[in-house]
Amino acid sequence: MKIAISGKGGVGKTLLASLLSKTFAEAGYSVIAIDADPDANLASTLGFPEPDKITPISEMKELVEERTGVKPGQAAPFFKLNPKVDDLPEKYSLKQNGIQLMAMGRIKKGGTGCYCPENALLQALLAHLLVARDEVVILDMEAGIEHLGRGTAKAVDKLIVVVEPGRRSIETAYRIGKLAQDIGLQNIAVVGNKIRSESDRESLISSLPSFEFLGFIPYDQAIVDADLANLPLLDSSQQIITEVRNIYQALLSSVQTPNTIN
Amino acid sequence: MKIAISGKGGVGKTLLASLLSKTFAEAGYSVIAIDADPDANLASTLGFPEPDKITPISEMKELVEERTGVKPGQAAPFFKLNPKVDDLPEKYSLKQNGIQLMAMGRIKKGGTGCYCPENALLQALLAHLLVARDEVVILDMEAGIEHLGRGTAKAVDKLIVVVEPGRRSIETAYRIGKLAQDIGLQNIAVVGNKIRSESDRESLISSLPSFEFLGFIPYDQAIVDADLANLPLLDSSQQIITEVRNIYQALLSSVQTPNTIN
């Protein structure tokens, strides 16, 4: 299964990516968590001690070229055959507690360019990667909508949009829904975050009537405190972990995975 | 004066851009507020009723070409001479309460590309635009750090980074500081937002010892409520307006404007 997590800045994409990664790993899945935001926080949220040791996906193109003799961007196969997860060289990831962490690109020097090449490579990797029944790829996207213009998440089985109570993240969800349609991505669902009351929950549901809701994560001061204290956010709240297990179950029932191998 | 507002997603960039625009306008400045985030909210936060009526800056290139016979991207002058604010055609902005609102680009179709061309055009406009003593340009940037890779805000007099209590927005501030140095932008300052206590304030100051602080905006439930009720956020809190006036004063004392005309 391939899942991408999107939404307005600050709604809790990285939190959900981390919690889902952990939940899938605990259920016995091999998890590949990919940080696709150049302003990246997934590694620290997951509690990886040395994220800088990962060679980013952007540097895979040299590997592809070396192995196949084909330059990325040329007509011929971009990735040699369709790689399985096991084929990905170890240096492109760090592993901890059943979660394999990959990163899209290094921070560039100011003024040296955009992240278009990295997004193109990630898109090709996602499209060609064969994921077995017990494997899941979880993509933590950059804030906003530009990645949808780039079509980075085109090949996922589910695009999750995180929303919080408040008009602005809902507007972003509609924009994402519209853009996802443009690229032929129909499996979109929403997760509500920072829910303080039943009325928060109801207002989100009534604001997004055409969207599937996978679940709701309560607002929890413990998360804010863990963040301030520079602690991994994962073990901070039992209530949240329970809700994320429900989201995990909803995902399993909702996703059809035609490109899963055995 | 040219000001850009940056920071992690969700910290309150658009709120600060709106409040500063309003404060400068009330002090008698002509304000050009530019929404440089494709996932844009500045128009609705400022209370503009029909933001879709603005022709975005991205379509200015046709105008430039038409007037000068030079295609953008070619060697010759990108904008004809150095335009003054008054030279910008009216159709590229909406005006209300002394604030002229411009937008960087329209939302594209999903999968059709990135916002690199728009950013290049905005960068050229910022670099060449002559701003008079009583004029101010306020740029609401996209979340994160990619715009710094693109160098969009290279030509501003002050880059403001909005931070909130919490490690992640501070990490982003450091990344922005580093990237800004790369593009030769030295006038950086920080504004703290969502401040709930004196300890929030102190923890931000001690986390960012090398940064200039322009001020601190208190957390205010009225802002959250106004957002939920779909109201403009500007008139929601007297306490916040007072703090933003202090930030405005701090800006005036702190910014040297060598490129100001009389």
Short mmCIF file of C-alpha atoms in Angstrom, two decimals:
data_model
loop_
_atom_site.label_atom_id
_atom_site.label_comp_id
_atom_site.label_asym_id
_atom_site.label_seq_id
_atom_site.Cartn_x
_atom_site.Cartn_y
_atom_site.Cartn_z
CA MET A 1 0.00 0.00 0.00
CA LYS A 2 1.24 3.49 -0.84
CA ILE A 3 -0.10 6.40 1.18
CA ALA A 4 0.62 10.12 0.86
CA ILE A 5 -0.18 12.66 3.56
CA SER A 6 -0.96 16.19 2.53
CA GLY A 7 -2.60 19.38 3.85
CA LYS A 8 -2.08 23.00 4.82
CA GLY A 9 1.08 23.84 6.75
CA GLY A 10 0.88 23.18 10.47
CA VAL A 11 -2.15 20.87 10.48
CA GLY A 12 -0.20 17.82 11.65
CA LYS A 13 0.92 15.95 8.52
CA THR A 14 4.18 14.82 10.08
CA LEU A 15 2.46 13.77 13.27
CA LEU A 16 0.01 11.56 11.36
CA ALA A 17 2.78 10.17 9.12
CA SER A 18 4.76 9.20 12.22
CA LEU A 19 1.84 7.69 14.08
CA LEU A 20 0.66 5.70 11.07
CA SER A 21 4.21 4.46 10.42
CA LYS A 22 4.43 3.25 13.97
CA THR A 23 0.99 1.62 13.89
CA PHE A 24 1.69 -0.27 10.66
CA ALA A 25 5.09 -1.37 11.99
CA GLU A 26 3.52 -2.69 15.19
CA ALA A 27 1.00 -4.62 13.10
CA GLY A 28 3.89 -6.41 11.39
CA TYR A 29 4.19 -4.38 8.20
CA SER A 30 7.51 -3.33 6.75
CA VAL A 31 7.15 0.44 6.64
CA ILE A 32 8.98 2.82 4.34
CA ALA A 33 8.43 6.35 5.61
CA ILE A 34 9.52 8.98 3.09
CA ASP A 35 10.05 12.58 4.09
CA ALA A 36 9.09 14.52 0.96
CA ASP A 37 9.28 17.98 2.53
CA PRO A 38 12.60 19.84 2.13
CA ASP A 39 11.76 21.61 5.41
CA ALA A 40 11.78 18.18 6.98
CA ASN A 41 10.76 17.10 10.44
CA LEU A 42 9.74 13.47 10.02
CA ALA A 43 13.07 12.05 11.19
CA SER A 44 13.02 13.94 14.48
CA THR A 45 9.33 13.24 15.05
CA LEU A 46 10.00 9.53 14.58
CA GLY A 47 12.95 9.79 16.94
CA PHE A 48 15.70 8.88 14.46
CA PRO A 49 18.95 10.06 16.01
CA GLU A 50 21.05 10.74 12.92
CA PRO A 51 18.81 11.63 9.96
CA ASP A 52 21.69 13.33 8.13
CA LYS A 53 23.21 9.92 7.47
CA ILE A 54 20.55 9.07 4.88
CA THR A 55 21.60 9.50 1.28
CA PRO A 56 18.54 11.21 -0.21
CA ILE A 57 16.47 9.81 -3.07
CA SER A 58 17.65 12.73 -5.21
CA GLU A 59 21.06 11.07 -5.34
CA MET A 60 19.60 7.80 -6.58
CA LYS A 61 19.69 9.04 -10.13
CA GLU A 62 23.40 8.47 -10.23
CA LEU A 63 22.77 4.90 -9.14
CA VAL A 64 20.09 4.41 -11.78
CA GLU A 65 22.38 5.76 -14.44
CA GLU A 66 25.29 3.63 -13.27
CA ARG A 67 23.29 0.41 -13.26
CA THR A 68 21.34 0.92 -16.44
CA GLY A 69 23.48 3.21 -18.54
CA VAL A 70 20.42 5.41 -18.98
CA LYS A 71 20.29 9.00 -17.83
CA PRO A 72 17.15 9.89 -15.87
CA GLY A 73 14.89 11.95 -18.07
CA GLN A 74 15.80 9.97 -21.17
CA ALA A 75 13.15 7.83 -22.79
CA ALA A 76 14.34 4.44 -21.54
CA PRO A 77 13.52 2.84 -18.15
CA PHE A 78 13.99 5.31 -15.38
CA PHE A 79 14.33 2.68 -12.71
CA LYS A 80 15.70 -0.68 -13.79
CA LEU A 81 12.65 -2.94 -14.16
CA ASN A 82 10.16 -2.36 -11.39
CA PRO A 83 12.22 -2.48 -8.23
CA LYS A 84 10.93 -4.26 -5.17
CA VAL A 85 11.37 -2.64 -1.80
CA ASP A 86 14.16 -5.13 -1.05
CA ASP A 87 16.08 -3.88 -4.06
CA LEU A 88 16.48 -0.38 -2.68
CA PRO A 89 20.05 -0.04 -1.49
CA GLU A 90 20.47 0.30 2.23
CA LYS A 91 22.36 3.56 2.12
CA TYR A 92 19.20 5.35 1.00
CA SER A 93 17.49 4.70 4.28
CA LEU A 94 17.86 4.37 8.03
CA LYS A 95 16.01 1.61 9.85
CA GLN A 96 14.62 1.60 13.38
CA ASN A 97 11.74 -0.32 15.00
CA GLY A 98 10.52 -1.75 11.70
CA ILE A 99 10.45 1.66 10.00
CA GLN A 100 12.74 2.39 7.09
CA LEU A 101 13.15 6.15 6.72
CA MET A 102 14.01 7.75 3.38
CA ALA A 103 14.39 11.43 2.54
CA MET A 104 13.66 13.22 -0.71
CA GLY A 105 16.54 15.62 -0.89
CA ARG A 106 19.10 17.53 1.06
CA ILE A 107 18.64 21.17 1.91
CA LYS A 108 20.15 23.15 -0.93
CA LYS A 109 22.12 26.32 -0.79
CA GLY A 110 19.90 29.41 -0.87
CA GLY A 111 19.31 30.66 -4.39
CA THR A 112 20.41 27.45 -6.12
CA GLY A 113 17.04 26.19 -7.22
CA CYS A 114 13.77 24.45 -6.61
CA TYR A 115 12.89 20.86 -5.74
CA CYS A 116 11.45 19.93 -9.12
CA PRO A 117 14.11 17.30 -9.99
CA GLU A 118 13.71 15.61 -6.59
CA ASN A 119 9.94 15.50 -7.00
CA ALA A 120 10.24 14.01 -10.47
CA LEU A 121 12.51 11.26 -9.18
CA LEU A 122 10.26 10.53 -6.23
CA GLN A 123 7.25 10.35 -8.53
CA ALA A 124 9.00 7.82 -10.77
CA LEU A 125 10.10 5.77 -7.77
CA LEU A 126 6.56 5.69 -6.39
CA ALA A 127 5.09 4.72 -9.74
CA HIS A 128 7.49 1.83 -10.32
CA LEU A 129 8.09 0.50 -6.83
CA LEU A 130 6.43 -2.85 -6.26
CA VAL A 131 5.05 -3.08 -2.78
CA ALA A 132 4.30 -6.47 -1.24
CA ARG A 133 1.19 -7.27 0.76
CA ASP A 134 2.99 -6.71 4.05
CA GLU A 135 4.74 -3.52 3.00
CA VAL A 136 3.51 0.04 3.18
CA VAL A 137 5.01 3.28 1.88
CA ILE A 138 4.03 6.42 3.78
CA LEU A 139 4.87 9.77 2.23
CA ASP A 140 4.96 12.96 4.30
CA MET A 141 4.38 15.69 1.68
CA GLU A 142 5.37 19.37 1.72
CA ALA A 143 2.77 21.88 2.94
CA GLY A 144 0.23 23.29 0.55
CA ILE A 145 -0.56 22.36 -3.02
CA GLU A 146 2.59 22.71 -5.14
CA HIS A 147 3.41 19.00 -4.99
CA LEU A 148 0.08 18.32 -6.70
CA GLY A 149 1.01 20.66 -9.53
CA ARG A 150 4.12 18.54 -9.82
CA GLY A 151 2.11 15.34 -9.61
CA THR A 152 4.52 13.85 -7.10
CA ALA A 153 1.94 11.65 -5.37
CA LYS A 154 0.22 10.49 -8.57
CA ALA A 155 0.85 6.80 -7.93
CA VAL A 156 -0.41 6.40 -4.38
CA ASP A 157 -3.30 4.19 -3.29
CA LYS A 158 -4.59 6.82 -0.89
CA LEU A 159 -4.01 10.54 -0.53
CA ILE A 160 -4.85 11.61 3.02
CA VAL A 161 -5.57 15.28 3.59
CA VAL A 162 -5.15 16.40 7.19
CA VAL A 163 -7.51 19.20 8.25
CA GLU A 164 -8.00 21.05 11.51
CA PRO A 165 -10.97 23.09 12.71
CA GLY A 166 -10.72 26.40 10.84
CA ARG A 167 -11.63 27.60 7.42
CA ARG A 168 -8.16 27.78 5.94
CA SER A 169 -7.20 24.12 6.14
CA ILE A 170 -10.61 23.26 4.67
CA GLU A 171 -9.99 25.58 1.71
CA THR A 172 -6.69 23.79 1.17
CA ALA A 173 -8.47 20.41 1.30
CA TYR A 174 -10.81 21.53 -1.49
CA ARG A 175 -7.87 22.75 -3.58
CA ILE A 176 -6.09 19.44 -3.03
CA GLY A 177 -9.25 17.53 -3.97
CA LYS A 178 -9.59 19.49 -7.19
CA LEU A 179 -5.93 19.09 -8.16
CA ALA A 180 -5.91 15.39 -7.30
CA GLN A 181 -8.81 14.89 -9.71
CA ASP A 182 -6.75 16.60 -12.40
CA ILE A 183 -4.02 13.98 -12.04
CA GLY A 184 -6.51 11.11 -11.91
CA LEU A 185 -6.09 10.43 -8.21
CA GLN A 186 -9.47 9.44 -6.83
CA ASN A 187 -8.66 7.76 -3.56
CA ILE A 188 -8.69 10.77 -1.30
CA ALA A 189 -9.69 10.80 2.32
CA VAL A 190 -9.57 13.24 5.19
CA VAL A 191 -8.31 13.01 8.77
CA GLY A 192 -9.38 15.68 11.25
CA ASN A 193 -6.71 16.80 13.73
CA LYS A 194 -6.66 19.02 16.85
CA ILE A 195 -10.26 18.13 17.64
CA ARG A 196 -11.30 19.76 20.94
CA SER A 197 -15.00 19.02 20.97
CA GLU A 198 -17.88 17.24 19.30
CA SER A 199 -18.74 20.51 17.56
CA ASP A 200 -15.22 20.67 16.03
CA ARG A 201 -15.85 17.23 14.63
CA GLU A 202 -19.29 18.05 13.30
CA SER A 203 -18.17 21.32 11.75
CA LEU A 204 -15.42 19.49 9.82
CA ILE A 205 -17.84 16.83 8.58
CA SER A 206 -20.37 19.41 7.46
CA SER A 207 -17.68 21.54 5.78
CA LEU A 208 -16.39 18.60 3.76
CA PRO A 209 -19.52 16.65 2.82
CA SER A 210 -18.08 15.03 -0.29
CA PHE A 211 -14.96 13.66 1.45
CA GLU A 212 -14.43 10.28 3.11
CA PHE A 213 -13.33 10.72 6.76
CA LEU A 214 -10.87 8.14 8.06
CA GLY A 215 -10.92 9.45 11.60
CA PHE A 216 -10.33 12.28 14.06
CA ILE A 217 -7.31 12.94 16.26
CA PRO A 218 -8.04 14.83 19.47
CA TYR A 219 -6.15 17.97 20.45
CA ASP A 220 -3.73 16.98 23.16
CA GLN A 221 -1.63 19.34 25.26
CA ALA A 222 0.82 16.45 25.81
CA ILE A 223 1.77 16.62 22.12
CA VAL A 224 2.49 20.35 22.39
CA ASP A 225 4.52 19.78 25.55
CA ALA A 226 6.50 16.90 24.01
CA ASP A 227 7.30 19.13 21.05
CA LEU A 228 8.52 21.93 23.32
CA ALA A 229 10.63 19.51 25.34
CA ASN A 230 12.22 18.16 22.17
CA LEU A 231 10.88 14.63 22.74
CA PRO A 232 9.62 12.24 20.06
CA LEU A 233 5.88 12.79 19.82
CA LEU A 234 4.93 9.17 19.47
CA ASP A 235 4.50 7.99 22.99
CA SER A 236 2.90 11.11 24.30
CA SER A 237 -0.79 10.27 24.33
CA GLN A 238 -2.75 7.02 24.69
CA GLN A 239 -5.95 8.65 23.45
CA ILE A 240 -4.27 9.65 20.20
CA ILE A 241 -2.71 6.22 19.69
CA THR A 242 -6.18 4.65 19.98
CA GLU A 243 -7.62 7.03 17.40
CA VAL A 244 -4.73 6.35 15.01
CA ARG A 245 -5.39 2.60 15.29
CA ASN A 246 -8.94 3.30 14.13
CA ILE A 247 -7.58 5.30 11.20
CA TYR A 248 -5.26 2.40 10.36
CA GLN A 249 -8.23 0.01 10.34
CA ALA A 250 -10.27 2.39 8.20
CA LEU A 251 -7.37 2.58 5.75
CA LEU A 252 -7.11 -1.19 5.47
CA SER A 253 -10.82 -1.51 4.70
CA SER A 254 -10.87 1.42 2.33
CA VAL A 255 -7.82 0.86 0.15
CA GLN A 256 -7.89 -1.40 -2.88
CA THR A 257 -4.30 -2.23 -3.76
CA PRO A 258 -4.20 -3.41 -7.37
CA ASN A 259 -0.43 -3.00 -7.55
CA THR A 260 0.35 -5.17 -4.56
CA ILE A 261 2.59 -8.16 -5.17
CA ASN A 262 2.71 -11.35 -3.15
CA MET B 1 10.32 49.36 2.27
CA LYS B 2 10.07 45.77 1.09
CA ILE B 3 9.25 43.10 3.65
CA ALA B 4 8.88 39.33 3.20
CA ILE B 5 7.20 37.08 5.74
CA SER B 6 8.35 33.51 6.00
CA GLY B 7 8.25 30.53 8.36
CA LYS B 8 7.02 26.99 8.88
CA GLY B 9 3.48 26.18 7.75
CA GLY B 10 0.76 27.18 10.19
CA VAL B 11 2.79 29.59 12.34
CA GLY B 12 0.76 32.65 11.31
CA LYS B 13 2.55 34.20 8.31
CA THR B 14 -0.69 35.34 6.68
CA LEU B 15 -2.02 36.72 9.93
CA LEU B 16 1.12 38.83 10.42
CA ALA B 17 1.14 39.92 6.75
CA SER B 18 -2.48 41.07 7.09
CA LEU B 19 -2.00 42.86 10.39
CA LEU B 20 1.16 44.63 9.23
CA SER B 21 -0.54 45.66 5.98
CA LYS B 22 -3.39 47.16 7.95
CA THR B 23 -1.07 48.92 10.41
CA PHE B 24 1.07 50.48 7.66
CA ALA B 25 -2.08 51.57 5.79
CA GLU B 26 -3.50 53.22 8.91
CA ALA B 27 -0.21 55.06 9.37
CA GLY B 28 -0.66 56.57 5.91
CA TYR B 29 1.54 54.27 3.84
CA SER B 30 0.50 52.95 0.45
CA VAL B 31 0.67 49.21 0.99
CA ILE B 32 1.18 46.57 -1.67
CA ALA B 33 0.41 43.19 -0.14
CA ILE B 34 1.56 40.30 -2.34
CA ASP B 35 0.30 36.78 -1.82
CA ALA B 36 3.24 34.63 -2.89
CA ASP B 37 1.77 31.30 -1.75
CA PRO B 38 -0.12 29.28 -4.38
CA ASP B 39 -2.18 27.85 -1.51
CA ALA B 40 -3.27 31.39 -0.85
CA ASN B 41 -5.25 32.82 2.04
CA LEU B 42 -4.12 36.44 2.24
CA ALA B 43 -7.09 37.82 0.29
CA SER B 44 -9.67 36.22 2.57
CA THR B 45 -7.74 37.12 5.72
CA LEU B 46 -7.63 40.75 4.58
CA GLY B 47 -11.35 40.56 3.82
CA PHE B 48 -11.15 41.15 0.05
CA PRO B 49 -14.46 39.98 -1.39
CA GLU B 50 -13.44 38.96 -4.90
CA PRO B 51 -9.78 37.91 -4.95
CA ASP B 52 -10.25 35.95 -8.18
CA LYS B 53 -10.57 39.21 -10.07
CA ILE B 54 -6.85 39.94 -9.72
CA THR B 55 -4.75 39.15 -12.77
CA PRO B 56 -1.73 37.44 -11.20
CA ILE B 57 1.84 38.66 -11.52
CA SER B 58 2.62 35.53 -13.54
CA GLU B 59 0.63 37.05 -16.40
CA MET B 60 2.64 40.24 -16.29
CA LYS B 61 5.27 38.69 -18.52
CA GLU B 62 2.99 39.14 -21.50
CA LEU B 63 2.71 42.80 -20.62
CA VAL B 64 6.47 43.15 -20.26
CA GLU B 65 6.99 41.48 -23.60
CA GLU B 66 4.34 43.61 -25.27
CA ARG B 67 5.76 46.88 -23.99
CA THR B 68 9.43 46.15 -24.50
CA GLY B 69 9.56 43.59 -27.27
CA VAL B 70 11.74 41.47 -24.99
CA LYS B 71 10.78 38.00 -23.83
CA PRO B 72 11.27 37.43 -20.10
CA GLY B 73 14.29 35.22 -19.58
CA GLN B 74 16.19 36.89 -22.39
CA ALA B 75 19.22 38.97 -21.56
CA ALA B 76 17.68 42.43 -21.98
CA PRO B 77 15.70 44.38 -19.33
CA PHE B 78 13.12 42.18 -17.73
CA PHE B 79 10.97 45.03 -16.55
CA LYS B 80 11.11 48.21 -18.57
CA LEU B 81 13.37 50.58 -16.66
CA ASN B 82 12.77 50.34 -12.94
CA PRO B 83 9.02 50.63 -12.55
CA LYS B 84 7.55 52.73 -9.79
CA VAL B 85 4.60 51.39 -7.85
CA ASP B 86 2.35 53.82 -9.74
CA ASP B 87 3.41 52.26 -13.03
CA LEU B 88 1.94 48.86 -12.16
CA PRO B 89 -1.25 48.48 -14.15
CA GLU B 90 -4.40 48.45 -12.09
CA LYS B 91 -5.64 45.12 -13.31
CA TYR B 92 -2.83 43.35 -11.44
CA SER B 93 -4.26 44.36 -8.10
CA LEU B 94 -7.37 45.00 -6.05
CA LYS B 95 -7.48 47.97 -3.72
CA GLN B 96 -9.34 48.34 -0.43
CA ASN B 97 -8.67 50.51 2.65
CA GLY B 98 -5.29 51.70 1.39
CA ILE B 99 -4.08 48.17 0.67
CA GLN B 100 -3.31 47.08 -2.87
CA LEU B 101 -3.44 43.29 -3.10
CA MET B 102 -1.47 41.38 -5.73
CA ALA B 103 -1.22 37.63 -6.25
CA MET B 104 1.68 35.61 -7.58
CA GLY B 105 -0.13 33.07 -9.71
CA ARG B 106 -3.33 31.23 -10.25
CA ILE B 107 -3.82 27.70 -9.06
CA LYS B 108 -2.68 25.41 -11.84
CA LYS B 109 -4.18 22.18 -12.96
CA GLY B 110 -2.82 19.21 -11.04
CA GLY B 111 0.22 17.69 -12.73
CA THR B 112 0.97 20.68 -14.94
CA GLY B 113 4.01 21.97 -13.16
CA CYS B 114 5.69 23.89 -10.41
CA TYR B 115 5.73 27.57 -9.49
CA CYS B 116 9.30 28.27 -10.58
CA PRO B 117 8.37 30.70 -13.42
CA GLU B 118 6.08 32.69 -11.12
CA ASN B 119 8.79 32.92 -8.49
CA ALA B 120 11.34 34.10 -11.04
CA LEU B 121 9.01 36.85 -12.21
CA LEU B 122 8.20 37.93 -8.67
CA GLN B 123 11.90 38.02 -7.82
CA ALA B 124 12.60 40.27 -10.81
CA LEU B 125 9.69 42.54 -9.93
CA LEU B 126 10.88 42.87 -6.32
CA ALA B 127 14.43 43.61 -7.41
CA HIS B 128 13.46 46.34 -9.84
CA LEU B 129 10.46 47.93 -8.22
CA LEU B 130 11.20 51.40 -6.88
CA VAL B 131 9.39 51.98 -3.63
CA ALA B 132 8.82 55.51 -2.38
CA ARG B 133 9.29 56.62 1.22
CA ASP B 134 5.58 56.29 1.95
CA GLU B 135 5.16 52.95 0.21
CA VAL B 136 5.65 49.46 1.58
CA VAL B 137 5.58 46.06 -0.13
CA ILE B 138 4.61 43.14 2.10
CA LEU B 139 5.14 39.64 0.77
CA ASP B 140 3.35 36.62 2.28
CA MET B 141 5.62 33.71 1.31
CA GLU B 142 4.82 30.01 0.88
CA ALA B 143 5.42 27.74 3.88
CA GLY B 144 8.83 26.22 4.45
CA ILE B 145 12.12 26.87 2.72
CA GLU B 146 11.75 26.21 -1.00
CA HIS B 147 11.25 29.89 -1.88
CA LEU B 148 14.71 30.53 -0.44
CA GLY B 149 16.21 27.94 -2.75
CA ARG B 150 14.55 29.88 -5.53
CA GLY B 151 15.80 33.18 -4.10
CA THR B 152 12.39 34.79 -4.50
CA ALA B 153 12.79 37.22 -1.60
CA LYS B 154 16.39 38.18 -2.41
CA ALA B 155 15.64 41.89 -2.80
CA VAL B 156 13.73 42.63 0.38
CA ASP B 157 14.81 45.04 3.10
CA LYS B 158 13.66 42.69 5.84
CA LEU B 159 12.87 38.99 5.93
CA ILE B 160 10.63 38.27 8.90
CA VAL B 161 10.50 34.70 10.15
CA VAL B 162 7.41 33.88 12.19
CA VAL B 163 7.97 31.29 14.93
CA GLU B 164 5.69 29.73 17.52
CA PRO B 165 6.55 27.94 20.72
CA GLY B 166 7.70 24.46 19.64
CA ARG B 167 10.88 23.00 18.30
CA ARG B 168 9.79 22.56 14.69
CA SER B 169 9.19 26.20 13.76
CA ILE B 170 12.53 27.06 15.40
CA GLU B 171 14.33 24.46 13.26
CA THR B 172 12.72 26.07 10.20
CA ALA B 173 13.90 29.50 11.37
CA TYR B 174 17.47 28.24 11.53
CA ARG B 175 17.18 26.73 8.05
CA ILE B 176 15.76 30.00 6.72
CA GLY B 177 18.56 31.96 8.41
CA LYS B 178 21.18 29.74 6.81
CA LEU B 179 19.63 29.89 3.33
CA ALA B 180 19.11 33.65 3.55
CA GLN B 181 22.83 34.06 4.22
CA ASP B 182 23.52 32.04 1.08
CA ILE B 183 21.60 34.56 -1.02
CA GLY B 184 23.20 37.54 0.72
CA LEU B 185 20.11 38.52 2.68
CA GLN B 186 21.25 39.77 6.07
CA ASN B 187 18.28 41.69 7.35
CA ILE B 188 16.43 38.89 9.07
CA ALA B 189 14.27 39.22 12.13
CA VAL B 190 11.89 37.03 14.06
CA VAL B 191 8.34 37.52 15.34
CA GLY B 192 7.00 35.11 17.95
CA ASN B 193 3.34 34.11 17.55
CA LYS B 194 0.81 32.16 19.67
CA ILE B 195 2.50 33.26 22.87
CA ARG B 196 0.55 31.96 25.88
CA SER B 197 2.91 32.84 28.71
CA GLU B 198 6.09 34.60 29.72
CA SER B 199 7.85 31.23 29.55
CA ASP B 200 6.79 30.80 25.89
CA ARG B 201 8.40 34.13 25.20
CA GLU B 202 11.58 33.33 27.10
CA SER B 203 11.95 29.91 25.52
CA LEU B 204 11.77 31.45 22.03
CA ILE B 205 14.37 34.09 22.90
CA SER B 206 16.73 31.52 24.37
CA SER B 207 16.22 29.14 21.40
CA LEU B 208 17.11 31.83 18.87
CA PRO B 209 19.89 33.83 20.55
CA SER B 210 21.44 35.13 17.34
CA PHE B 211 18.18 36.50 15.90
CA GLU B 212 16.70 39.98 16.25
CA PHE B 213 13.17 39.83 17.74
CA LEU B 214 10.70 42.41 16.44
CA GLY B 215 7.95 41.40 18.83
CA PHE B 216 5.57 38.79 20.16
CA ILE B 217 1.93 38.20 19.28
CA PRO B 218 -0.17 36.62 22.04
CA TYR B 219 -2.26 33.49 21.47
CA ASP B 220 -5.85 34.63 21.23
CA GLN B 221 -8.90 32.37 21.13
CA ALA B 222 -10.76 35.22 19.34
CA ILE B 223 -8.53 34.66 16.29
CA VAL B 224 -9.34 30.95 16.25
CA ASP B 225 -13.06 31.73 16.63
CA ALA B 226 -13.01 34.37 13.87
CA ASP B 227 -11.34 31.85 11.59
CA LEU B 228 -13.97 29.20 12.32
CA ALA B 229 -16.77 31.72 11.77
CA ASN B 230 -15.30 32.70 8.42
CA LEU B 231 -14.72 36.32 9.47
CA PRO B 232 -11.75 38.50 8.56
CA LEU B 233 -9.20 38.08 11.34
CA LEU B 234 -8.18 41.70 11.54
CA ASP B 235 -10.58 43.21 14.00
CA SER B 236 -10.69 40.29 16.32
CA SER B 237 -8.32 41.28 19.10
CA GLN B 238 -7.22 44.63 20.55
CA GLN B 239 -4.30 43.05 22.38
CA ILE B 240 -2.90 41.69 19.13
CA ILE B 241 -3.35 44.99 17.30
CA THR B 242 -1.32 46.73 20.02
CA GLU B 243 1.49 44.18 19.71
CA VAL B 244 1.53 44.54 15.92
CA ARG B 245 1.88 48.33 16.29
CA ASN B 246 5.00 47.68 18.35
CA ILE B 247 6.31 45.37 15.64
CA TYR B 248 5.60 48.08 13.06
CA GLN B 249 7.59 50.59 15.14
CA ALA B 250 10.44 48.12 15.57
CA LEU B 251 10.49 47.59 11.79
CA LEU B 252 10.69 51.31 11.09
CA SER B 253 13.65 51.72 13.44
CA SER B 254 15.40 48.59 12.25
CA VAL B 255 15.16 48.84 8.45
CA GLN B 256 17.62 50.83 6.40
CA THR B 257 16.05 51.43 3.00
CA PRO B 258 18.82 52.30 0.55
CA ASN B 259 16.55 51.69 -2.42
CA THR B 260 13.83 54.09 -1.33
CA ILE B 261 13.01 56.93 -3.71
CA ASN B 262 11.49 60.28 -2.82
#
